[in-house]
mmCIF file of C-alpha atoms and ligand atoms in Angstrom:
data_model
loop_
_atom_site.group_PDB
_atom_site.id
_atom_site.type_symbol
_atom_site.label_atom_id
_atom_site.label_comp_id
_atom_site.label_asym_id
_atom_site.label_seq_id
_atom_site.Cartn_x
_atom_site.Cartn_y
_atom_site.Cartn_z
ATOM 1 C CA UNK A 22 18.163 -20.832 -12.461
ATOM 2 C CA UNK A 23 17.232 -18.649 -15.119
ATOM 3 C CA UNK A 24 16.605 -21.171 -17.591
ATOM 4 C CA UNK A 25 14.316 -22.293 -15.048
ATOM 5 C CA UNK A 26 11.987 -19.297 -14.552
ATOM 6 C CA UNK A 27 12.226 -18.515 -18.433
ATOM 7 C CA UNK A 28 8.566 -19.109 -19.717
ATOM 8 C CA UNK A 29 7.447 -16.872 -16.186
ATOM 9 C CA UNK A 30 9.899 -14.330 -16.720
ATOM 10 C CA UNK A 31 8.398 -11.650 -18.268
ATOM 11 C CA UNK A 32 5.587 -12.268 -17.268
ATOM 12 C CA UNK A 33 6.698 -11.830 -13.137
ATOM 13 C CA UNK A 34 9.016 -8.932 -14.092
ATOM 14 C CA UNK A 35 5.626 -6.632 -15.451
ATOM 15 C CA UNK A 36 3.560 -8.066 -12.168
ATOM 16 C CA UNK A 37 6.211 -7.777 -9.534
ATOM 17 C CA UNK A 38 7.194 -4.249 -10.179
ATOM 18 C CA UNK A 39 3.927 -3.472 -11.416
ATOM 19 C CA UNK A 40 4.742 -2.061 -14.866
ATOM 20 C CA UNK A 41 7.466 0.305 -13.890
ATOM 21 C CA UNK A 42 10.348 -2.102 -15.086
ATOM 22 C CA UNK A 43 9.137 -1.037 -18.780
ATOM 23 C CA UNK A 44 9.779 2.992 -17.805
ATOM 24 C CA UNK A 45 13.302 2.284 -16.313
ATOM 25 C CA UNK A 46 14.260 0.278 -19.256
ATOM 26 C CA UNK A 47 13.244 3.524 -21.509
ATOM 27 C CA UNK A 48 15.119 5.495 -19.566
ATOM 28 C CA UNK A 49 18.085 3.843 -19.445
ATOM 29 C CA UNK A 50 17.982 3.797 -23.582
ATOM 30 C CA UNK A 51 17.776 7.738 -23.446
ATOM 31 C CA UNK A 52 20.321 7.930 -21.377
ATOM 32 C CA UNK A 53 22.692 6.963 -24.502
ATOM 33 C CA UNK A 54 21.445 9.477 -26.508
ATOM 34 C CA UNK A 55 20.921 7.564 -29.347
ATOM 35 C CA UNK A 56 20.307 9.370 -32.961
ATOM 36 C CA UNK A 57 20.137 6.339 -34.942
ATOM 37 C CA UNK A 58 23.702 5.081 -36.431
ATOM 38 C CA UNK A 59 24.793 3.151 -33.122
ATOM 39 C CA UNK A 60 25.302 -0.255 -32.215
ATOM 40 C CA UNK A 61 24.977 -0.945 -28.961
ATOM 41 C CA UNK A 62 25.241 -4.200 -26.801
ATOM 42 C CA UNK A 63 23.241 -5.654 -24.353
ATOM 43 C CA UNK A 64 25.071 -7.389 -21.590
ATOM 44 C CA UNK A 65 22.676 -10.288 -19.206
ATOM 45 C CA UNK A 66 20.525 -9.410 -22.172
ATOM 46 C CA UNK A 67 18.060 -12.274 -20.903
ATOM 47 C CA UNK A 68 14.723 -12.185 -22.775
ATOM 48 C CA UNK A 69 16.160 -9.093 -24.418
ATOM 49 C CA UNK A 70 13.083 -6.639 -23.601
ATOM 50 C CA UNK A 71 16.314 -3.621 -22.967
ATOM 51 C CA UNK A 72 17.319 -4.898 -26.239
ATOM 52 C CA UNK A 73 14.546 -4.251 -27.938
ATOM 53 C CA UNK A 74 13.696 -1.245 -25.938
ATOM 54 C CA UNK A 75 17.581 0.357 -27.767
ATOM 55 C CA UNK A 76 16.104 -0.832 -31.443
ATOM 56 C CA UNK A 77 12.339 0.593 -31.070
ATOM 57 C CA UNK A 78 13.087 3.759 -28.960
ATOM 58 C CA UNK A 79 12.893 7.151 -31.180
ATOM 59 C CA UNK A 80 15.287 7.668 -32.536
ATOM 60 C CA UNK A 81 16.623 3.959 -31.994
ATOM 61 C CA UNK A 82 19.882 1.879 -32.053
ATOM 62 C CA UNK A 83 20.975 1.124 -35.532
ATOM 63 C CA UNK A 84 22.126 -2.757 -34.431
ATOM 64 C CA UNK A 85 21.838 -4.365 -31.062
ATOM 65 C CA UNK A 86 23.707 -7.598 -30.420
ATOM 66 C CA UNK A 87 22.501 -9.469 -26.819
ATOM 67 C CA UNK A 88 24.486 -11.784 -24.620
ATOM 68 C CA UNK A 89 23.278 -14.040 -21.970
ATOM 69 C CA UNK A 90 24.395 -17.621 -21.174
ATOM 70 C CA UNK A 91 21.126 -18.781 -20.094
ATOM 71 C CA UNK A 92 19.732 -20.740 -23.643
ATOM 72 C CA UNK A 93 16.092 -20.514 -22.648
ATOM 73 C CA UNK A 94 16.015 -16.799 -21.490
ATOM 74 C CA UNK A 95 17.530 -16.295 -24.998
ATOM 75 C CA UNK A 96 14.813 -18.448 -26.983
ATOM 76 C CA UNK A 97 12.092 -16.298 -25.339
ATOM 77 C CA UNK A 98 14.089 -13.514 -26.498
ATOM 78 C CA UNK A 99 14.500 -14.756 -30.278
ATOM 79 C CA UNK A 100 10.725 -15.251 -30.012
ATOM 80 C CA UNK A 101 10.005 -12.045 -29.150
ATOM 81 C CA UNK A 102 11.946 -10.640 -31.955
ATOM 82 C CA UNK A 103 10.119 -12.999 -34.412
ATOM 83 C CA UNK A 104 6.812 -11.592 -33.525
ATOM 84 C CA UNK A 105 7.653 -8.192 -33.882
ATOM 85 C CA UNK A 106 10.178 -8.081 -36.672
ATOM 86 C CA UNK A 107 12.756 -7.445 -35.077
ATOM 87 C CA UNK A 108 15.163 -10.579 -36.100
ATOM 88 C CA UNK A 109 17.453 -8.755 -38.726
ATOM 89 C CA UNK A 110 18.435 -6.088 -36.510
ATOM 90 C CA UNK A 111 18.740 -7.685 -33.072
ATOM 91 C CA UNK A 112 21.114 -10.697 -32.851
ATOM 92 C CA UNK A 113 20.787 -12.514 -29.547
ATOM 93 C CA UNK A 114 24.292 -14.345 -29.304
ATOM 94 C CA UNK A 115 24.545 -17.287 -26.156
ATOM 95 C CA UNK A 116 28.362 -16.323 -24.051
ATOM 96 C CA UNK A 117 29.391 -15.237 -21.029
ATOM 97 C CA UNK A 118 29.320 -11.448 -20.608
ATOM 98 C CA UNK A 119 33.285 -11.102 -19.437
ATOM 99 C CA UNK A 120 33.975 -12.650 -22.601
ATOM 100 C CA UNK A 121 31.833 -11.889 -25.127
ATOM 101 C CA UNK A 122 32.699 -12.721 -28.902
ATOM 102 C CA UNK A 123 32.422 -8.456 -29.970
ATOM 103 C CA UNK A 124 35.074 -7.027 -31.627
ATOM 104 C CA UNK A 125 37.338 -4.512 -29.722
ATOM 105 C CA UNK A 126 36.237 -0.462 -29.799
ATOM 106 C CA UNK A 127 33.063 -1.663 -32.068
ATOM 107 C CA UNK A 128 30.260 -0.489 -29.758
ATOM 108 C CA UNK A 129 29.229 2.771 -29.492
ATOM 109 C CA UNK A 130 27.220 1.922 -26.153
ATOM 110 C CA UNK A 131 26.383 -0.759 -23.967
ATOM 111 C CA UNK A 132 23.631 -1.696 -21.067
ATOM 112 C CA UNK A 133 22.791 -4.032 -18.674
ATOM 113 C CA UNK A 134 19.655 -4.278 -17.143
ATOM 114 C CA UNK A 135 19.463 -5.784 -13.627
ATOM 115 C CA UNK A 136 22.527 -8.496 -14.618
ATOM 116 C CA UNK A 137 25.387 -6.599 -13.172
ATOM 117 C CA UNK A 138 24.916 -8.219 -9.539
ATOM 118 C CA UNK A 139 24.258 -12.029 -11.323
ATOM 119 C CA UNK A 140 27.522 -11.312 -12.862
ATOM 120 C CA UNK A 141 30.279 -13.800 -10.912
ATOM 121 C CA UNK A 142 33.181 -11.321 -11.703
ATOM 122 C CA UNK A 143 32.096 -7.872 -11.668
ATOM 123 C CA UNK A 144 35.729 -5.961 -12.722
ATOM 124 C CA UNK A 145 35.700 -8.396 -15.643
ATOM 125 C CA UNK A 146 32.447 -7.635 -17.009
ATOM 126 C CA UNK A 147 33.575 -3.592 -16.550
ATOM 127 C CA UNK A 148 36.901 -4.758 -18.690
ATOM 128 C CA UNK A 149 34.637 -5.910 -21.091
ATOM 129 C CA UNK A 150 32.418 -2.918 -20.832
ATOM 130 C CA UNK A 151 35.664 -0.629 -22.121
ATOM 131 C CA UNK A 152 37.231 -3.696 -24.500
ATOM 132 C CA UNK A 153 34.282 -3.353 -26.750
ATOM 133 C CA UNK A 154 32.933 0.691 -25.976
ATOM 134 C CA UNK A 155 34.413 3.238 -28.831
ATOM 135 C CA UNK A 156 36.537 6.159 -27.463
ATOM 136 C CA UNK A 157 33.425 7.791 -25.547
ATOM 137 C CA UNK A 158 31.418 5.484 -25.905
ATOM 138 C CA UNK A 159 28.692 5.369 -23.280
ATOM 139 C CA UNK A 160 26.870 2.398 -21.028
ATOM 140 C CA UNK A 161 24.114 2.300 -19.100
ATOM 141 C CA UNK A 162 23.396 -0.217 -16.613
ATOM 142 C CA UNK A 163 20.329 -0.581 -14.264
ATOM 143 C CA UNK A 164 20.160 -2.421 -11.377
ATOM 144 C CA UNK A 165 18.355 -2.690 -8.033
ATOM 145 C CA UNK A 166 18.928 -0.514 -5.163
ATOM 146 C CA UNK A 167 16.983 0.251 -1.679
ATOM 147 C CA UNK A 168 15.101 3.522 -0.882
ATOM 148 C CA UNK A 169 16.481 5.716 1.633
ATOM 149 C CA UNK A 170 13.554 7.401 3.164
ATOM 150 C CA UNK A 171 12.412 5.333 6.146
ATOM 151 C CA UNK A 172 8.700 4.901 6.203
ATOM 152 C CA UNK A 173 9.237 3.892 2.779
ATOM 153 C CA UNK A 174 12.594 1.618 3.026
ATOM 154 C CA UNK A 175 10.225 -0.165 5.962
ATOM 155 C CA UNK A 176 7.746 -0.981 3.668
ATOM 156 C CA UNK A 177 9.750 -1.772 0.637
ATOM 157 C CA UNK A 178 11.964 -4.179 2.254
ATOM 158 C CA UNK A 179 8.348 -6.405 3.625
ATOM 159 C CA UNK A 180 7.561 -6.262 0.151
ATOM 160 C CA UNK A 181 10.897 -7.289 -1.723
ATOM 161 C CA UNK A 182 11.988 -9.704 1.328
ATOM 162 C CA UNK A 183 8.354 -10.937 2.444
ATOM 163 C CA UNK A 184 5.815 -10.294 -0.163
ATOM 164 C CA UNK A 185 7.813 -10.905 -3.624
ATOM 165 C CA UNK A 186 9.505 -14.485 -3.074
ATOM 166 C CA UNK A 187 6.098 -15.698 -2.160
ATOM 167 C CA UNK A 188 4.371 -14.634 -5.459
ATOM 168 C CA UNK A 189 7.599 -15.557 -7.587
ATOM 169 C CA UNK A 190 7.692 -18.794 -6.316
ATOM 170 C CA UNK A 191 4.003 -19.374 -6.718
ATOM 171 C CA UNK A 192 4.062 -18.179 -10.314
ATOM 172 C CA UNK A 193 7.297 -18.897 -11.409
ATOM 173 C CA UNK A 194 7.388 -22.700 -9.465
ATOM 174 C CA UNK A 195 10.897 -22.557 -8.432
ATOM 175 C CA UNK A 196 11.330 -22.438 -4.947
ATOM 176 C CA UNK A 197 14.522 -20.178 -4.872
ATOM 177 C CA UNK A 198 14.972 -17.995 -8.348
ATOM 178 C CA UNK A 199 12.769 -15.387 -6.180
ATOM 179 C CA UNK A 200 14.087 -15.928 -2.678
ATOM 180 C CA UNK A 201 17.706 -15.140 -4.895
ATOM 181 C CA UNK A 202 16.064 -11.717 -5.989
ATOM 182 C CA UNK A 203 16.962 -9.522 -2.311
ATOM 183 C CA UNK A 204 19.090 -12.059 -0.902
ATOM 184 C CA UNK A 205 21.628 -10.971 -4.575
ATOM 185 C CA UNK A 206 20.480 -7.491 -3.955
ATOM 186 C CA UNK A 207 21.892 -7.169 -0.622
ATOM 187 C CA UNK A 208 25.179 -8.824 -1.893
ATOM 188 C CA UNK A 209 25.639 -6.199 -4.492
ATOM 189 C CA UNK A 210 27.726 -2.934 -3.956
ATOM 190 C CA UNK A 211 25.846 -0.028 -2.438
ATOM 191 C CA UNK A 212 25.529 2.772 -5.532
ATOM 192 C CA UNK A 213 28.055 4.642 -3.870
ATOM 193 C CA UNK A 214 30.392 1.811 -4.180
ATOM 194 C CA UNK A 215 29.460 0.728 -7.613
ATOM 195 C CA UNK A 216 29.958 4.418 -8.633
ATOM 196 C CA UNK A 217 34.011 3.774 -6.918
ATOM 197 C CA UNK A 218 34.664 0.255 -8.752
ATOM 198 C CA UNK A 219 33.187 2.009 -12.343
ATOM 199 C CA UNK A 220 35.430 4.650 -11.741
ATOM 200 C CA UNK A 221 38.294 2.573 -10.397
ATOM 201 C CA UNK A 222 37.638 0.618 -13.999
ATOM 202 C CA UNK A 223 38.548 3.826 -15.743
ATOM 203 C CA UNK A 224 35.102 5.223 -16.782
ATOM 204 C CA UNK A 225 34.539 9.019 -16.145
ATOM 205 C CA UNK A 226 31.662 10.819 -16.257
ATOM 206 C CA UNK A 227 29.859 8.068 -13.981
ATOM 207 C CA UNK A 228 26.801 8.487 -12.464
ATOM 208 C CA UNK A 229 23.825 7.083 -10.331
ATOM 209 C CA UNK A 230 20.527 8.667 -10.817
ATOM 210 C CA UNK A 231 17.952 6.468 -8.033
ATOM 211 C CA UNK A 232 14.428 5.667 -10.162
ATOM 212 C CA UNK A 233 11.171 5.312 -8.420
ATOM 213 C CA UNK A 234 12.710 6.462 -4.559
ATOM 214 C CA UNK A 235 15.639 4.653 -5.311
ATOM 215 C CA UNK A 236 14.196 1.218 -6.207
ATOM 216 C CA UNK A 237 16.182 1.381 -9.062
ATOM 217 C CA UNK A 238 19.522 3.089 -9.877
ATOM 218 C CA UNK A 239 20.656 4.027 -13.354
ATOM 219 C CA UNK A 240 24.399 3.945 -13.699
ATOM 220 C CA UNK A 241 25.665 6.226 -16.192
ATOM 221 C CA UNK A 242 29.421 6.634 -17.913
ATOM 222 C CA UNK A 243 31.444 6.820 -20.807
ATOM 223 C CA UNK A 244 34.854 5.267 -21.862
ATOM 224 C CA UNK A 245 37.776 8.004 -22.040
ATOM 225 C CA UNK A 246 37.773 9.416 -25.249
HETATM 226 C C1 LIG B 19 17.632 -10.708 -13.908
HETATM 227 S S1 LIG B 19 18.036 -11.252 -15.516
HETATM 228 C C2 LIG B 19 17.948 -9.751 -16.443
HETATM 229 C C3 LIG B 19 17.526 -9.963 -17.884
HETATM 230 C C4 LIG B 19 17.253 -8.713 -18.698
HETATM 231 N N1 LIG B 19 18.426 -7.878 -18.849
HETATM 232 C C5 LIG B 19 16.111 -7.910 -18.142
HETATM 233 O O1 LIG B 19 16.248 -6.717 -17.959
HETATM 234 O O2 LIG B 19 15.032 -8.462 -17.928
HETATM 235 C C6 LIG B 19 19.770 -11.530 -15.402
HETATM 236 C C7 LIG B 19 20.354 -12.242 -16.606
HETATM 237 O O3 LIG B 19 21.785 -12.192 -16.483
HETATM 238 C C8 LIG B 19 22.290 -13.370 -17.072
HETATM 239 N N2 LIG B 19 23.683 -13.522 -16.633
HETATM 240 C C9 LIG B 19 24.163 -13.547 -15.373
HETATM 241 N N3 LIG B 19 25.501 -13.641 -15.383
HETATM 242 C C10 LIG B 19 25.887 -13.657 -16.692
HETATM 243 C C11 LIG B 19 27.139 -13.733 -17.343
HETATM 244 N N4 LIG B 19 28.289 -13.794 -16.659
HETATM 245 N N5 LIG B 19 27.152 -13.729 -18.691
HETATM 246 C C12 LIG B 19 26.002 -13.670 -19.404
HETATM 247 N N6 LIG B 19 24.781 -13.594 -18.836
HETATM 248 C C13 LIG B 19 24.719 -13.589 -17.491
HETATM 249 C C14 LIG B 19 21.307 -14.449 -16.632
HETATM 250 O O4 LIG B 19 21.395 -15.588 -17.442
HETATM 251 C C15 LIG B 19 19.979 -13.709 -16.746
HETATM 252 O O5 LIG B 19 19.359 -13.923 -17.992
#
């Protein structure tokens, strides 16, 4: 499906959430803290705009290495990179992201930018998270949530369930990659639960910080040092 929607991809992510998706994706990179020595990995890297968010933040990621199985979200990735110079320091590598090809305790953080609910096996990708996180190493992960206030929550959910699906489909011309977009959000873990399973996966310091009302959460944690 995501090989499908490729070419449209970034394209429907800046339109659909009018711009914001840009600010969460900076945010989540200064969540890590970065001073300029790390390497960090990109999990569901897709057209790697987090990745290259980590290498051109201030300061920046050292090395970023991004991992997505789907070829063509990587290839619009790779040409991004080209374009802005980016090639020698970001390596987009094509794997699964509960077995990635990273060396153990090499990664001194790691995100994921709304991939976590794609992902078929959720406590494998968080295995995967600690395999290749340093002793306190820290992640970051952004994904989808719903806002609680209810004149809001109303009008969000016409939007995401009504309003979205339409234009993605138009635009993207794939009749389902945007009708997926709720229906996977509503299959994912509440934040409160997501919050349990990181911890339950031996992270501490976890936290969710909502973004934009709770549109988006930003998961925060660290592997034990
Ligand atoms: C919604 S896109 C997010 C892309 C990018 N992180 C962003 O912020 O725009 C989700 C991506 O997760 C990838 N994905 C889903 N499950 C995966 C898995 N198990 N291993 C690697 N990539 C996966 C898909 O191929 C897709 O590119």
């Amino acid at each position: 499906m995501f090989d499908a929607i490729a070419g449209r991809y970034d394209f429907l992510n800046h339109l659909l959430s009018a711009g914001i998706d840009r600010r969460w994706r900076r945010l989540a990179i200064r969540s890590l803290a970065l001073t300029g020595r790390e390497r960090v990995l990109d999990l569901c890297t897709g057209t790697a705009d987090l990745a290259i968010a980590a290498r051109t933040a201030r300061p920046s990621a050292a090395r970023v290495v991004g991992v997505d199985f789907a070829a063509a979200m990587l290839r619009v990735g790779r040409e991004k990179l080209q374009r802005r110079g980016l090639d020698a320091s970001i390596a987009l590598v094509r794997g699964d992201a509960t077995r990635t090809p990273i060396a153990t305790r090499s990664m001194d953080g790691v995100t994921i930018a709304f991939g976590i609910r794609n992902v078929d096996d959720v406590a494998a990708a968080c295995d995967e998270i600690r395999r290749v996180l340093k002793p306190a190493g820290r992640f970051a992960i952004l994904e989808f949530g719903v806002p609680d206030a209810p004149p809001l929550r109303a009008a969000y959910l016409w939007y995401f369930n009504r309003i979205l699906p339409r234009i993605g489909r138009i635009v993207s011309r794939h009749h389902a990659a945007y009708a997926y977009l709720p229906a996977s959000v509503s299959a994912f873990s509440s934040p409160d639960e997501f919050v349990t399973i990181l911890r339950q996966q031996g992270f501490v310091d976890v936290s969710a910080v909502p973004l934009t009302f709770g549109i988006v959460f930003l998961y925060n944690g660290r592997r034990a040092g």
